mmCIF file of C-alpha atoms and ligand atoms in Angstrom:
data_model
loop_
_atom_site.group_PDB
_atom_site.id
_atom_site.type_symbol
_atom_site.label_atom_id
_atom_site.label_comp_id
_atom_site.label_asym_id
_atom_site.label_seq_id
_atom_site.Cartn_x
_atom_site.Cartn_y
_atom_site.Cartn_z
ATOM 1 C CA MET A 1 0.000 0.000 0.000
ATOM 2 C CA GLN A 2 1.156 3.525 -0.772
ATOM 3 C CA ASN A 3 2.302 5.731 2.078
ATOM 4 C CA ASN A 4 0.542 8.995 2.761
ATOM 5 C CA ASP A 5 3.221 11.332 1.377
ATOM 6 C CA LYS A 6 3.102 9.462 -1.874
ATOM 7 C CA LEU A 7 -0.701 9.607 -1.980
ATOM 8 C CA ASN A 8 -0.616 13.340 -1.260
ATOM 9 C CA GLU A 9 1.823 13.890 -4.104
ATOM 10 C CA ILE A 10 -0.583 12.069 -6.404
ATOM 11 C CA VAL A 11 -3.521 14.185 -5.234
ATOM 12 C CA PHE A 12 -1.466 17.326 -5.945
ATOM 13 C CA GLN A 13 -1.226 16.329 -9.583
ATOM 14 C CA PHE A 14 -4.929 17.227 -9.756
ATOM 15 C CA VAL A 15 -5.437 19.942 -7.113
ATOM 16 C CA SER A 16 -3.163 22.636 -5.689
ATOM 17 C CA LYS A 17 -0.890 21.772 -2.768
ATOM 18 C CA ASP A 18 -2.579 21.875 0.598
ATOM 19 C CA ASP A 19 -1.187 21.298 4.095
ATOM 20 C CA LYS A 20 -4.443 19.909 5.388
ATOM 21 C CA THR A 21 -4.876 16.972 3.036
ATOM 22 C CA LYS A 22 -6.090 13.740 4.676
ATOM 23 C CA VAL A 23 -6.186 10.436 2.805
ATOM 24 C CA LYS A 24 -7.775 7.203 4.045
ATOM 25 C CA PRO A 25 -8.822 3.890 2.446
ATOM 26 C CA LEU A 26 -12.379 3.662 1.135
ATOM 27 C CA GLY A 27 -14.767 0.931 0.011
ATOM 28 C CA ALA A 28 -14.541 -2.753 -0.730
ATOM 29 C CA GLY A 29 -13.995 -3.096 -4.485
ATOM 30 C CA HIS A 30 -12.409 -6.306 -5.733
ATOM 31 C CA ILE A 31 -10.301 -4.610 -8.407
ATOM 32 C CA ASN A 32 -9.231 -0.972 -7.908
ATOM 33 C CA ASP A 33 -7.846 0.698 -4.736
ATOM 34 C CA SER A 34 -9.926 3.631 -3.490
ATOM 35 C CA PHE A 35 -9.182 6.404 -1.003
ATOM 36 C CA LYS A 36 -11.200 9.219 0.463
ATOM 37 C CA VAL A 37 -9.322 12.524 0.282
ATOM 38 C CA GLU A 38 -10.167 15.597 2.339
ATOM 39 C CA THR A 39 -8.543 18.941 1.646
ATOM 40 C CA SER A 40 -9.249 22.311 3.253
ATOM 41 C CA ASP A 41 -12.233 22.938 1.043
ATOM 42 C CA ASN A 42 -13.239 19.728 -0.727
ATOM 43 C CA GLU A 43 -13.722 15.969 -0.527
ATOM 44 C CA TYR A 44 -12.574 13.624 -3.275
ATOM 45 C CA VAL A 45 -12.213 9.964 -4.152
ATOM 46 C CA LEU A 46 -8.765 8.957 -5.365
ATOM 47 C CA GLN A 47 -8.491 5.648 -7.204
ATOM 48 C CA ARG A 48 -5.630 3.566 -8.422
ATOM 49 C CA ILE A 49 -6.923 1.913 -11.567
ATOM 50 C CA ASN A 50 -5.953 -1.737 -11.879
ATOM 51 C CA HIS A 51 -4.291 -1.607 -15.277
ATOM 52 C CA ALA A 52 -3.552 -5.335 -15.335
ATOM 53 C CA ILE A 53 -7.324 -5.610 -15.787
ATOM 54 C CA PHE A 54 -8.199 -2.320 -17.495
ATOM 55 C CA LYS A 55 -5.447 -2.438 -20.079
ATOM 56 C CA ASP A 56 -6.217 0.816 -21.883
ATOM 57 C CA VAL A 57 -6.659 3.466 -19.208
ATOM 58 C CA PRO A 58 -6.819 6.464 -21.608
ATOM 59 C CA GLN A 59 -9.742 4.819 -23.447
ATOM 60 C CA LEU A 60 -11.349 3.825 -20.147
ATOM 61 C CA GLN A 61 -11.228 7.394 -18.867
ATOM 62 C CA ASN A 62 -12.460 8.678 -22.209
ATOM 63 C CA ASN A 63 -15.504 6.385 -21.921
ATOM 64 C CA ILE A 64 -16.207 7.709 -18.440
ATOM 65 C CA LEU A 65 -15.938 11.293 -19.650
ATOM 66 C CA ARG A 66 -18.379 10.605 -22.476
ATOM 67 C CA VAL A 67 -20.835 8.899 -20.118
ATOM 68 C CA THR A 68 -20.712 11.509 -17.360
ATOM 69 C CA GLU A 69 -20.976 14.450 -19.781
ATOM 70 C CA HIS A 70 -23.917 12.824 -21.524
ATOM 71 C CA VAL A 71 -25.743 12.115 -18.281
ATOM 72 C CA ARG A 72 -25.013 15.616 -16.978
ATOM 73 C CA LYS A 73 -26.476 17.142 -20.145
ATOM 74 C CA LYS A 74 -29.628 15.027 -19.774
ATOM 75 C CA LEU A 75 -30.047 16.149 -16.172
ATOM 76 C CA GLU A 76 -29.506 19.793 -17.146
ATOM 77 C CA ASP A 77 -32.072 19.517 -19.945
ATOM 78 C CA LYS A 78 -34.579 18.223 -17.393
ATOM 79 C CA ASN A 79 -33.738 21.042 -14.970
ATOM 80 C CA VAL A 80 -32.875 18.544 -12.260
ATOM 81 C CA SER A 81 -31.624 20.138 -9.024
ATOM 82 C CA ASP A 82 -28.349 19.336 -7.228
ATOM 83 C CA ILE A 83 -26.743 17.845 -10.355
ATOM 84 C CA ASP A 84 -23.266 17.625 -8.825
ATOM 85 C CA ARG A 85 -24.542 14.918 -6.494
ATOM 86 C CA LYS A 86 -26.349 13.038 -9.288
ATOM 87 C CA VAL A 87 -23.511 12.370 -11.684
ATOM 88 C CA LEU A 88 -19.826 11.778 -11.007
ATOM 89 C CA SER A 89 -17.311 14.393 -12.061
ATOM 90 C CA PHE A 90 -13.627 13.767 -12.515
ATOM 91 C CA LEU A 91 -10.824 16.314 -12.216
ATOM 92 C CA PRO A 92 -8.159 16.604 -14.916
ATOM 93 C CA THR A 93 -4.481 16.782 -13.942
ATOM 94 C CA HIS A 94 -2.718 20.153 -14.088
ATOM 95 C CA ASP A 95 -1.608 19.246 -17.595
ATOM 96 C CA GLY A 96 -5.126 18.417 -18.709
ATOM 97 C CA LYS A 97 -5.095 14.585 -18.619
ATOM 98 C CA LEU A 98 -7.950 12.436 -17.295
ATOM 99 C CA TYR A 99 -5.508 10.293 -15.279
ATOM 100 C CA TYR A 100 -2.052 10.534 -13.771
ATOM 101 C CA LYS A 101 0.599 7.893 -14.412
ATOM 102 C CA ASP A 102 3.217 7.710 -11.638
ATOM 103 C CA GLU A 103 6.895 6.652 -11.945
ATOM 104 C CA GLU A 104 6.012 3.070 -11.077
ATOM 105 C CA GLY A 105 3.514 2.889 -13.926
ATOM 106 C CA ASN A 106 0.375 3.060 -11.757
ATOM 107 C CA TYR A 107 -2.608 4.971 -13.080
ATOM 108 C CA TRP A 108 -4.608 7.288 -10.825
ATOM 109 C CA ARG A 109 -7.754 9.376 -11.116
ATOM 110 C CA LEU A 110 -9.544 11.820 -8.877
ATOM 111 C CA MET A 111 -13.264 12.545 -8.684
ATOM 112 C CA TYR A 112 -15.407 14.646 -6.387
ATOM 113 C CA PHE A 113 -16.861 12.766 -3.441
ATOM 114 C CA ILE A 114 -20.668 12.843 -3.424
ATOM 115 C CA SER A 115 -21.489 14.476 -0.111
ATOM 116 C CA ASP A 116 -23.954 12.993 2.409
ATOM 117 C CA SER A 117 -24.308 9.794 0.440
ATOM 118 C CA LYS A 118 -24.346 6.143 1.418
ATOM 119 C CA SER A 119 -24.508 2.755 -0.250
ATOM 120 C CA TYR A 120 -26.070 -0.465 0.961
ATOM 121 C CA ASP A 121 -24.990 -4.082 0.757
ATOM 122 C CA THR A 122 -28.384 -5.170 2.078
ATOM 123 C CA ILE A 123 -31.584 -3.422 1.092
ATOM 124 C CA ASN A 124 -35.368 -3.752 1.337
ATOM 125 C CA PRO A 125 -37.924 -4.091 -1.496
ATOM 126 C CA GLU A 126 -38.673 -0.359 -1.638
ATOM 127 C CA LEU A 127 -34.994 0.544 -1.963
ATOM 128 C CA ALA A 128 -34.676 -2.188 -4.589
ATOM 129 C CA ARG A 129 -37.524 -0.564 -6.526
ATOM 130 C CA ARG A 130 -35.682 2.765 -6.383
ATOM 131 C CA ALA A 131 -32.462 1.114 -7.516
ATOM 132 C CA GLY A 132 -34.358 -0.492 -10.402
ATOM 133 C CA LEU A 133 -35.726 2.889 -11.436
ATOM 134 C CA ALA A 134 -32.194 4.301 -11.301
ATOM 135 C CA PHE A 135 -30.519 1.609 -13.411
ATOM 136 C CA GLY A 136 -33.436 1.704 -15.876
ATOM 137 C CA GLU A 137 -33.051 5.468 -16.140
ATOM 138 C CA PHE A 138 -29.295 5.108 -16.542
ATOM 139 C CA GLN A 139 -29.687 2.778 -19.544
ATOM 140 C CA LYS A 140 -32.366 5.036 -20.972
ATOM 141 C CA MET A 141 -30.225 8.168 -20.683
ATOM 142 C CA LEU A 142 -27.342 6.443 -22.446
ATOM 143 C CA ALA A 143 -29.451 5.042 -25.266
ATOM 144 C CA ASP A 144 -28.709 8.031 -27.509
ATOM 145 C CA LEU A 145 -25.024 8.447 -26.718
ATOM 146 C CA SER A 146 -23.440 10.238 -29.666
ATOM 147 C CA ASP A 147 -20.196 9.296 -31.506
ATOM 148 C CA GLY A 148 -20.855 5.562 -31.640
ATOM 149 C CA PRO A 149 -20.596 2.742 -29.120
ATOM 150 C CA LEU A 150 -18.274 2.950 -26.130
ATOM 151 C CA PHE A 151 -14.871 1.278 -26.056
ATOM 152 C CA GLU A 152 -14.967 -2.235 -24.538
ATOM 153 C CA THR A 153 -12.839 -1.591 -21.449
ATOM 154 C CA ILE A 154 -12.570 -5.342 -20.838
ATOM 155 C CA PRO A 155 -13.147 -7.249 -24.081
ATOM 156 C CA ASN A 156 -15.813 -9.976 -23.837
ATOM 157 C CA PHE A 157 -16.501 -8.931 -20.256
ATOM 158 C CA HIS A 158 -19.950 -10.541 -19.914
ATOM 159 C CA ASN A 159 -19.568 -12.983 -22.799
ATOM 160 C CA MET A 160 -20.363 -16.388 -21.295
ATOM 161 C CA GLU A 161 -18.754 -18.316 -24.149
ATOM 162 C CA PHE A 162 -15.509 -16.464 -23.518
ATOM 163 C CA ARG A 163 -15.732 -16.951 -19.737
ATOM 164 C CA LEU A 164 -16.179 -20.699 -20.274
ATOM 165 C CA GLU A 165 -13.141 -20.777 -22.552
ATOM 166 C CA GLU A 166 -11.095 -19.155 -19.784
ATOM 167 C CA PHE A 167 -12.541 -21.631 -17.311
ATOM 168 C CA LYS A 168 -11.641 -24.660 -19.485
ATOM 169 C CA GLU A 169 -8.100 -23.324 -19.815
ATOM 170 C CA ALA A 170 -7.884 -22.993 -16.021
ATOM 171 C CA VAL A 171 -9.175 -26.556 -15.556
ATOM 172 C CA LYS A 172 -6.713 -27.882 -18.124
ATOM 173 C CA ASN A 173 -3.703 -26.110 -16.602
ATOM 174 C CA ASP A 174 -4.678 -26.564 -12.946
ATOM 175 C CA LYS A 175 -1.897 -24.096 -12.109
ATOM 176 C CA ALA A 176 -2.523 -23.978 -8.368
ATOM 177 C CA ASP A 177 -3.102 -27.731 -8.045
ATOM 178 C CA ARG A 178 -6.646 -27.225 -6.769
ATOM 179 C CA LEU A 179 -8.684 -29.091 -9.368
ATOM 180 C CA LYS A 180 -9.028 -32.254 -7.285
ATOM 181 C CA LYS A 181 -10.859 -30.260 -4.608
ATOM 182 C CA VAL A 182 -13.488 -28.928 -7.004
ATOM 183 C CA SER A 183 -14.101 -31.686 -9.540
ATOM 184 C CA ASP A 184 -17.836 -31.971 -8.705
ATOM 185 C CA LEU A 185 -18.292 -28.235 -9.159
ATOM 186 C CA VAL A 186 -16.563 -28.413 -12.511
ATOM 187 C CA LYS A 187 -19.179 -30.965 -13.615
ATOM 188 C CA ASP A 188 -22.000 -28.754 -12.311
ATOM 189 C CA ILE A 189 -20.660 -25.887 -14.389
ATOM 190 C CA GLU A 190 -20.233 -27.956 -17.524
ATOM 191 C CA ALA A 191 -23.771 -29.289 -17.198
ATOM 192 C CA ARG A 192 -25.167 -25.750 -17.512
ATOM 193 C CA ALA A 193 -22.834 -24.419 -20.208
ATOM 194 C CA GLU A 194 -25.217 -24.952 -23.127
ATOM 195 C CA GLU A 195 -28.090 -23.144 -21.421
ATOM 196 C CA MET A 196 -25.930 -20.259 -20.238
ATOM 197 C CA THR A 197 -24.375 -19.456 -23.608
ATOM 198 C CA LYS A 198 -27.823 -18.858 -25.130
ATOM 199 C CA PRO A 199 -27.520 -15.029 -25.221
ATOM 200 C CA GLU A 200 -24.451 -15.178 -27.462
ATOM 201 C CA ARG A 201 -26.288 -17.435 -29.912
ATOM 202 C CA MET A 202 -29.341 -15.193 -29.807
ATOM 203 C CA HIS A 203 -27.158 -12.175 -30.505
ATOM 204 C CA ARG A 204 -25.577 -13.861 -33.536
ATOM 205 C CA GLU A 205 -29.064 -14.658 -34.811
ATOM 206 C CA GLY A 206 -30.036 -10.995 -34.466
ATOM 207 C CA LEU A 207 -32.522 -11.692 -31.656
ATOM 208 C CA LEU A 208 -30.776 -9.936 -28.782
ATOM 209 C CA PRO A 209 -29.355 -6.386 -29.164
ATOM 210 C CA LYS A 210 -26.434 -4.812 -27.339
ATOM 211 C CA ARG A 211 -27.121 -1.530 -25.589
ATOM 212 C CA THR A 212 -25.036 0.741 -23.414
ATOM 213 C CA ASN A 213 -24.948 -1.127 -20.130
ATOM 214 C CA HIS A 214 -23.410 -0.409 -16.753
ATOM 215 C CA CYS A 215 -21.958 -3.942 -16.488
ATOM 216 C CA ASP A 216 -21.351 -3.785 -12.736
ATOM 217 C CA THR A 217 -24.814 -3.144 -11.300
ATOM 218 C CA LYS A 218 -23.923 -4.371 -7.836
ATOM 219 C CA VAL A 219 -26.318 -3.134 -5.204
ATOM 220 C CA ASN A 220 -23.576 -1.043 -3.606
ATOM 221 C CA ASN A 221 -22.917 0.862 -6.826
ATOM 222 C CA ILE A 222 -25.980 3.034 -6.170
ATOM 223 C CA LEU A 223 -25.640 5.991 -3.833
ATOM 224 C CA PHE A 224 -28.606 7.071 -1.718
ATOM 225 C CA ASP A 225 -29.101 10.326 0.188
ATOM 226 C CA SER A 226 -30.028 10.581 3.872
ATOM 227 C CA ASN A 227 -33.732 10.185 2.961
ATOM 228 C CA ASP A 228 -32.966 7.003 1.021
ATOM 229 C CA GLN A 229 -33.613 8.642 -2.322
ATOM 230 C CA VAL A 230 -31.264 7.579 -5.103
ATOM 231 C CA LEU A 231 -28.572 10.105 -5.846
ATOM 232 C CA CYS A 232 -26.209 8.578 -8.300
ATOM 233 C CA VAL A 233 -24.963 5.496 -10.135
ATOM 234 C CA VAL A 234 -21.241 4.988 -9.539
ATOM 235 C CA ASP A 235 -18.361 2.710 -10.646
ATOM 236 C CA LEU A 236 -18.401 3.502 -14.356
ATOM 237 C CA ASP A 237 -15.329 1.479 -15.413
ATOM 238 C CA THR A 238 -17.320 -1.133 -17.226
ATOM 239 C CA VAL A 239 -20.013 0.975 -18.882
ATOM 240 C CA MET A 240 -19.952 -0.488 -22.373
ATOM 241 C CA PRO A 241 -22.113 -2.373 -24.868
ATOM 242 C CA GLY A 242 -23.866 -5.421 -23.419
ATOM 243 C CA TYR A 243 -27.173 -7.219 -23.002
ATOM 244 C CA VAL A 244 -29.691 -5.619 -20.640
ATOM 245 C CA LEU A 245 -30.288 -9.012 -19.021
ATOM 246 C CA SER A 246 -26.723 -8.748 -17.701
ATOM 247 C CA ASP A 247 -27.360 -5.518 -15.820
ATOM 248 C CA PHE A 248 -30.660 -6.808 -14.513
ATOM 249 C CA GLY A 249 -29.039 -10.059 -13.450
ATOM 250 C CA ASP A 250 -26.008 -8.585 -11.701
ATOM 251 C CA PHE A 251 -28.235 -6.499 -9.471
ATOM 252 C CA MET A 252 -30.239 -9.600 -8.488
ATOM 253 C CA ARG A 253 -27.045 -11.568 -7.883
ATOM 254 C CA THR A 254 -25.938 -9.005 -5.311
ATOM 255 C CA GLY A 255 -29.083 -7.213 -4.067
ATOM 256 C CA ALA A 256 -31.511 -10.150 -4.014
ATOM 257 C CA ASN A 257 -29.216 -12.564 -2.178
ATOM 258 C CA THR A 258 -30.345 -13.236 1.412
ATOM 259 C CA GLY A 259 -26.687 -13.947 2.265
ATOM 260 C CA GLU A 260 -23.299 -12.467 1.441
ATOM 261 C CA GLU A 261 -21.437 -12.871 -1.819
ATOM 262 C CA ASP A 262 -18.834 -14.911 0.052
ATOM 263 C CA ASP A 263 -21.071 -16.335 2.792
ATOM 264 C CA THR A 264 -19.534 -19.416 4.380
ATOM 265 C CA ASN A 265 -22.892 -20.445 5.805
ATOM 266 C CA LEU A 266 -24.681 -21.585 2.675
ATOM 267 C CA ASP A 267 -27.983 -21.799 4.535
ATOM 268 C CA ASN A 268 -27.962 -17.991 4.547
ATOM 269 C CA VAL A 269 -27.801 -17.844 0.765
ATOM 270 C CA SER A 270 -30.965 -17.823 -1.358
ATOM 271 C CA ILE A 271 -32.910 -15.636 -3.764
ATOM 272 C CA ASP A 272 -35.031 -12.999 -2.041
ATOM 273 C CA LEU A 273 -38.157 -12.820 -4.192
ATOM 274 C CA ASP A 274 -39.432 -9.630 -2.545
ATOM 275 C CA ILE A 275 -36.267 -7.780 -3.510
ATOM 276 C CA PHE A 276 -36.469 -9.416 -6.928
ATOM 277 C CA GLU A 277 -39.979 -8.082 -7.331
ATOM 278 C CA GLY A 278 -39.142 -4.580 -6.062
ATOM 279 C CA TYR A 279 -36.232 -4.164 -8.471
ATOM 280 C CA THR A 280 -38.168 -5.640 -11.399
ATOM 281 C CA LYS A 281 -41.034 -3.195 -10.902
ATOM 282 C CA GLY A 282 -38.743 -0.180 -10.717
ATOM 283 C CA TYR A 283 -36.589 -1.290 -13.613
ATOM 284 C CA LEU A 284 -39.479 -1.993 -15.966
ATOM 285 C CA GLU A 285 -41.205 1.241 -15.080
ATOM 286 C CA ASN A 286 -38.312 3.066 -16.749
ATOM 287 C CA ALA A 287 -37.073 0.462 -19.215
ATOM 288 C CA ALA A 288 -40.175 -1.233 -20.617
ATOM 289 C CA SER A 289 -40.559 1.550 -23.203
ATOM 290 C CA PHE A 290 -37.298 0.709 -24.976
ATOM 291 C CA LEU A 291 -36.970 -3.058 -24.398
ATOM 292 C CA THR A 292 -38.028 -5.695 -26.910
ATOM 293 C CA GLN A 293 -40.286 -8.560 -25.848
ATOM 294 C CA VAL A 294 -37.339 -10.953 -26.195
ATOM 295 C CA GLU A 295 -35.296 -8.848 -23.787
ATOM 296 C CA ILE A 296 -38.113 -8.759 -21.258
ATOM 297 C CA ASP A 297 -38.668 -12.512 -21.567
ATOM 298 C CA ASN A 298 -34.993 -13.096 -20.725
ATOM 299 C CA LEU A 299 -34.574 -10.814 -17.713
ATOM 300 C CA ALA A 300 -35.161 -13.530 -15.127
ATOM 301 C CA PHE A 301 -32.760 -15.753 -17.037
ATOM 302 C CA GLY A 302 -30.236 -12.876 -16.694
ATOM 303 C CA ALA A 303 -30.287 -13.325 -12.918
ATOM 304 C CA LYS A 304 -29.346 -16.990 -13.301
ATOM 305 C CA LEU A 305 -26.772 -16.173 -15.959
ATOM 306 C CA LEU A 306 -24.905 -13.525 -13.981
ATOM 307 C CA THR A 307 -24.860 -15.730 -10.896
ATOM 308 C CA TYR A 308 -23.547 -18.625 -12.974
ATOM 309 C CA MET A 309 -21.009 -16.316 -14.642
ATOM 310 C CA GLN A 310 -19.747 -15.123 -11.280
ATOM 311 C CA THR A 311 -19.490 -18.728 -10.070
ATOM 312 C CA VAL A 312 -17.390 -19.517 -13.126
ATOM 313 C CA ARG A 313 -15.233 -16.395 -12.743
ATOM 314 C CA PHE A 314 -14.504 -17.007 -9.047
ATOM 315 C CA LEU A 315 -13.724 -20.666 -9.680
ATOM 316 C CA THR A 316 -11.497 -19.806 -12.633
ATOM 317 C CA ASP A 317 -9.542 -17.424 -10.423
ATOM 318 C CA TYR A 318 -9.313 -20.059 -7.696
ATOM 319 C CA LEU A 319 -7.921 -22.591 -10.174
ATOM 320 C CA ASN A 320 -5.465 -20.012 -11.533
ATOM 321 C CA GLY A 321 -4.139 -19.323 -8.032
ATOM 322 C CA ASP A 322 -5.988 -16.060 -7.228
ATOM 323 C CA THR A 323 -4.531 -13.719 -9.800
ATOM 324 C CA TYR A 324 -7.583 -11.565 -10.623
ATOM 325 C CA TYR A 325 -9.729 -10.749 -7.578
ATOM 326 C CA LYS A 326 -8.393 -9.344 -4.343
ATOM 327 C CA THR A 327 -8.745 -12.102 -1.746
ATOM 328 C CA LYS A 328 -8.679 -12.027 2.061
ATOM 329 C CA HIS A 329 -7.302 -15.537 2.508
ATOM 330 C CA LYS A 330 -6.370 -18.502 0.391
ATOM 331 C CA GLU A 331 -9.762 -20.213 0.210
ATOM 332 C CA HIS A 332 -11.661 -16.965 -0.370
ATOM 333 C CA ASN A 333 -12.325 -17.533 -4.059
ATOM 334 C CA LEU A 334 -13.605 -21.037 -3.325
ATOM 335 C CA GLU A 335 -15.934 -19.700 -0.608
ATOM 336 C CA ARG A 336 -17.216 -17.124 -3.065
ATOM 337 C CA THR A 337 -17.698 -19.806 -5.700
ATOM 338 C CA LEU A 338 -19.717 -22.032 -3.368
ATOM 339 C CA ALA A 339 -21.922 -19.147 -2.219
ATOM 340 C CA GLN A 340 -22.613 -18.068 -5.800
ATOM 341 C CA PHE A 341 -23.402 -21.631 -6.817
ATOM 342 C CA LYS A 342 -25.819 -21.987 -3.913
ATOM 343 C CA LEU A 343 -27.554 -18.792 -5.028
ATOM 344 C CA LEU A 344 -27.774 -20.166 -8.548
ATOM 345 C CA THR A 345 -29.487 -23.354 -7.403
ATOM 346 C CA SER A 346 -31.926 -21.281 -5.345
ATOM 347 C CA MET A 347 -32.750 -19.247 -8.456
ATOM 348 C CA GLU A 348 -33.208 -22.457 -10.422
ATOM 349 C CA ASP A 349 -35.670 -23.717 -7.797
ATOM 350 C CA ASN A 350 -37.595 -20.432 -7.940
ATOM 351 C CA PHE A 351 -37.296 -19.726 -11.636
ATOM 352 C CA ASP A 352 -41.009 -20.044 -12.472
ATOM 353 C CA LYS A 353 -41.830 -17.484 -9.788
ATOM 354 C CA MET A 354 -39.145 -15.126 -11.071
ATOM 355 C CA GLN A 355 -40.522 -15.392 -14.604
ATOM 356 C CA GLN A 356 -44.020 -14.676 -13.319
ATOM 357 C CA ILE A 357 -42.868 -11.579 -11.418
ATOM 358 C CA VAL A 358 -41.281 -10.190 -14.591
ATOM 359 C CA ALA A 359 -44.355 -10.979 -16.692
ATOM 360 C CA ASP A 360 -46.692 -9.333 -14.152
ATOM 361 C CA ALA A 361 -44.542 -6.200 -13.917
ATOM 362 C CA ALA A 362 -44.200 -5.985 -17.698
ATOM 363 C CA ALA A 363 -47.980 -6.237 -18.118
ATOM 364 C CA LYS A 364 -48.359 -3.075 -16.016
ATOM 365 C CA ASN A 365 -46.095 -0.958 -18.245
HETATM 366 C C1 LIG B 401 -15.648 -6.862 -9.494
HETATM 367 O O1 LIG B 401 -14.454 -4.362 -8.094
HETATM 368 P P1 LIG B 401 -15.924 -4.595 -8.075
HETATM 369 O O2 LIG B 401 -16.361 -5.156 -6.789
HETATM 370 O O3 LIG B 401 -16.676 -3.339 -8.478
HETATM 371 C C2 LIG B 401 -15.789 -7.220 -10.974
HETATM 372 C C3 LIG B 401 -17.245 -7.515 -11.311
HETATM 373 C C4 LIG B 401 -17.686 -8.678 -10.469
HETATM 374 C C5 LIG B 401 -17.487 -8.341 -8.994
HETATM 375 C C6 LIG B 401 -17.799 -9.510 -8.134
HETATM 376 C C7 LIG B 401 -13.846 -5.262 -13.500
HETATM 377 O O4 LIG B 401 -16.295 -5.649 -9.216
HETATM 378 O O5 LIG B 401 -17.365 -7.860 -12.659
HETATM 379 O O6 LIG B 401 -19.006 -8.956 -10.726
HETATM 380 O O7 LIG B 401 -16.160 -7.907 -8.704
HETATM 381 N N1 LIG B 401 -15.270 -6.163 -11.803
HETATM 382 C C8 LIG B 401 -14.380 -6.431 -12.761
HETATM 383 O O8 LIG B 401 -18.359 -9.065 -6.984
HETATM 384 O O9 LIG B 401 -14.012 -7.571 -13.012
HETATM 385 MG MG1 LIG B 402 -16.635 -2.435 -10.411
#
């Protein structure tokens, strides 16, 4: 971890030198490192961008600039109040760049901290409905982004065929000598591969469009104000073309889980149908107008898919010896895998109900 002098020096690439700067760690992301920065007159979030994962930082930051400027313009056109708390804004460096590259080759960025905001890891159905409205609105606002599609910051990010290729490679190489511990799970994953690669086939057949998606719609990527009204959608690294069922599904994977993402007590883990319903209602209220029937029919499937995908991604990383996700201990990726797989089986058991909830909500819009 960087020491404070070093972090201050990085902050001063973006703002003028200040004796009162305080920097402390922030958040629980699995990829980037985040810090809260307080100066005499402002609060910021400083992030070290993981460039082993986001390989083209200039393009990544350019995407984020396009997205935030577009959203800001939409909010201005609607005369929304308090816009600075409703869309992120990033500071350029003194020489006008959207990131700073230090001597060690690390990439950094600085954005304003959204004041009096909070995020939740566990929510209730009403907050889920508000989150659904927010992510629906987010997709809607970005539907007419000018200058063509966004850059794919991680190629094939939510492409299940690609994720299975990576997984097969990891099984074949068994780099960390862990395969023998997980051979049953490997079979469980293989048994579902055909079903889970359906979106890619549908896309090739012209049945499923790509739209500008958030691609990391975790429940804690929504900021609420002190009255529990949604302020802002954050974590824009992966905003890029994708299937809407992915964004819908990733929220359910995180927000509609009665347990934790890495819960070691699997009895805690199951699909919360009330949260599922709350989010679905909110989401469709804003999104039904631009979705096709095929997209709507596949939303509930998206919840299974993203949970399966995360199972595969955690297990792949476990087999590779923990090279992608930050881990707290050496079995962490396996614990995450097992919890995600348990959630998947709970969704499978409740799939008819999930489909019915989507159909009922769609009928009202
Ligand atoms: C990562 O860093 P974080 O928590 O925002 C990952 C997501 C996964 C998630 C698993 C770039 O997101 O795709 O769904 O962990 N982001 C990247 O919780 O891989
Ligand atoms: Mg993220």
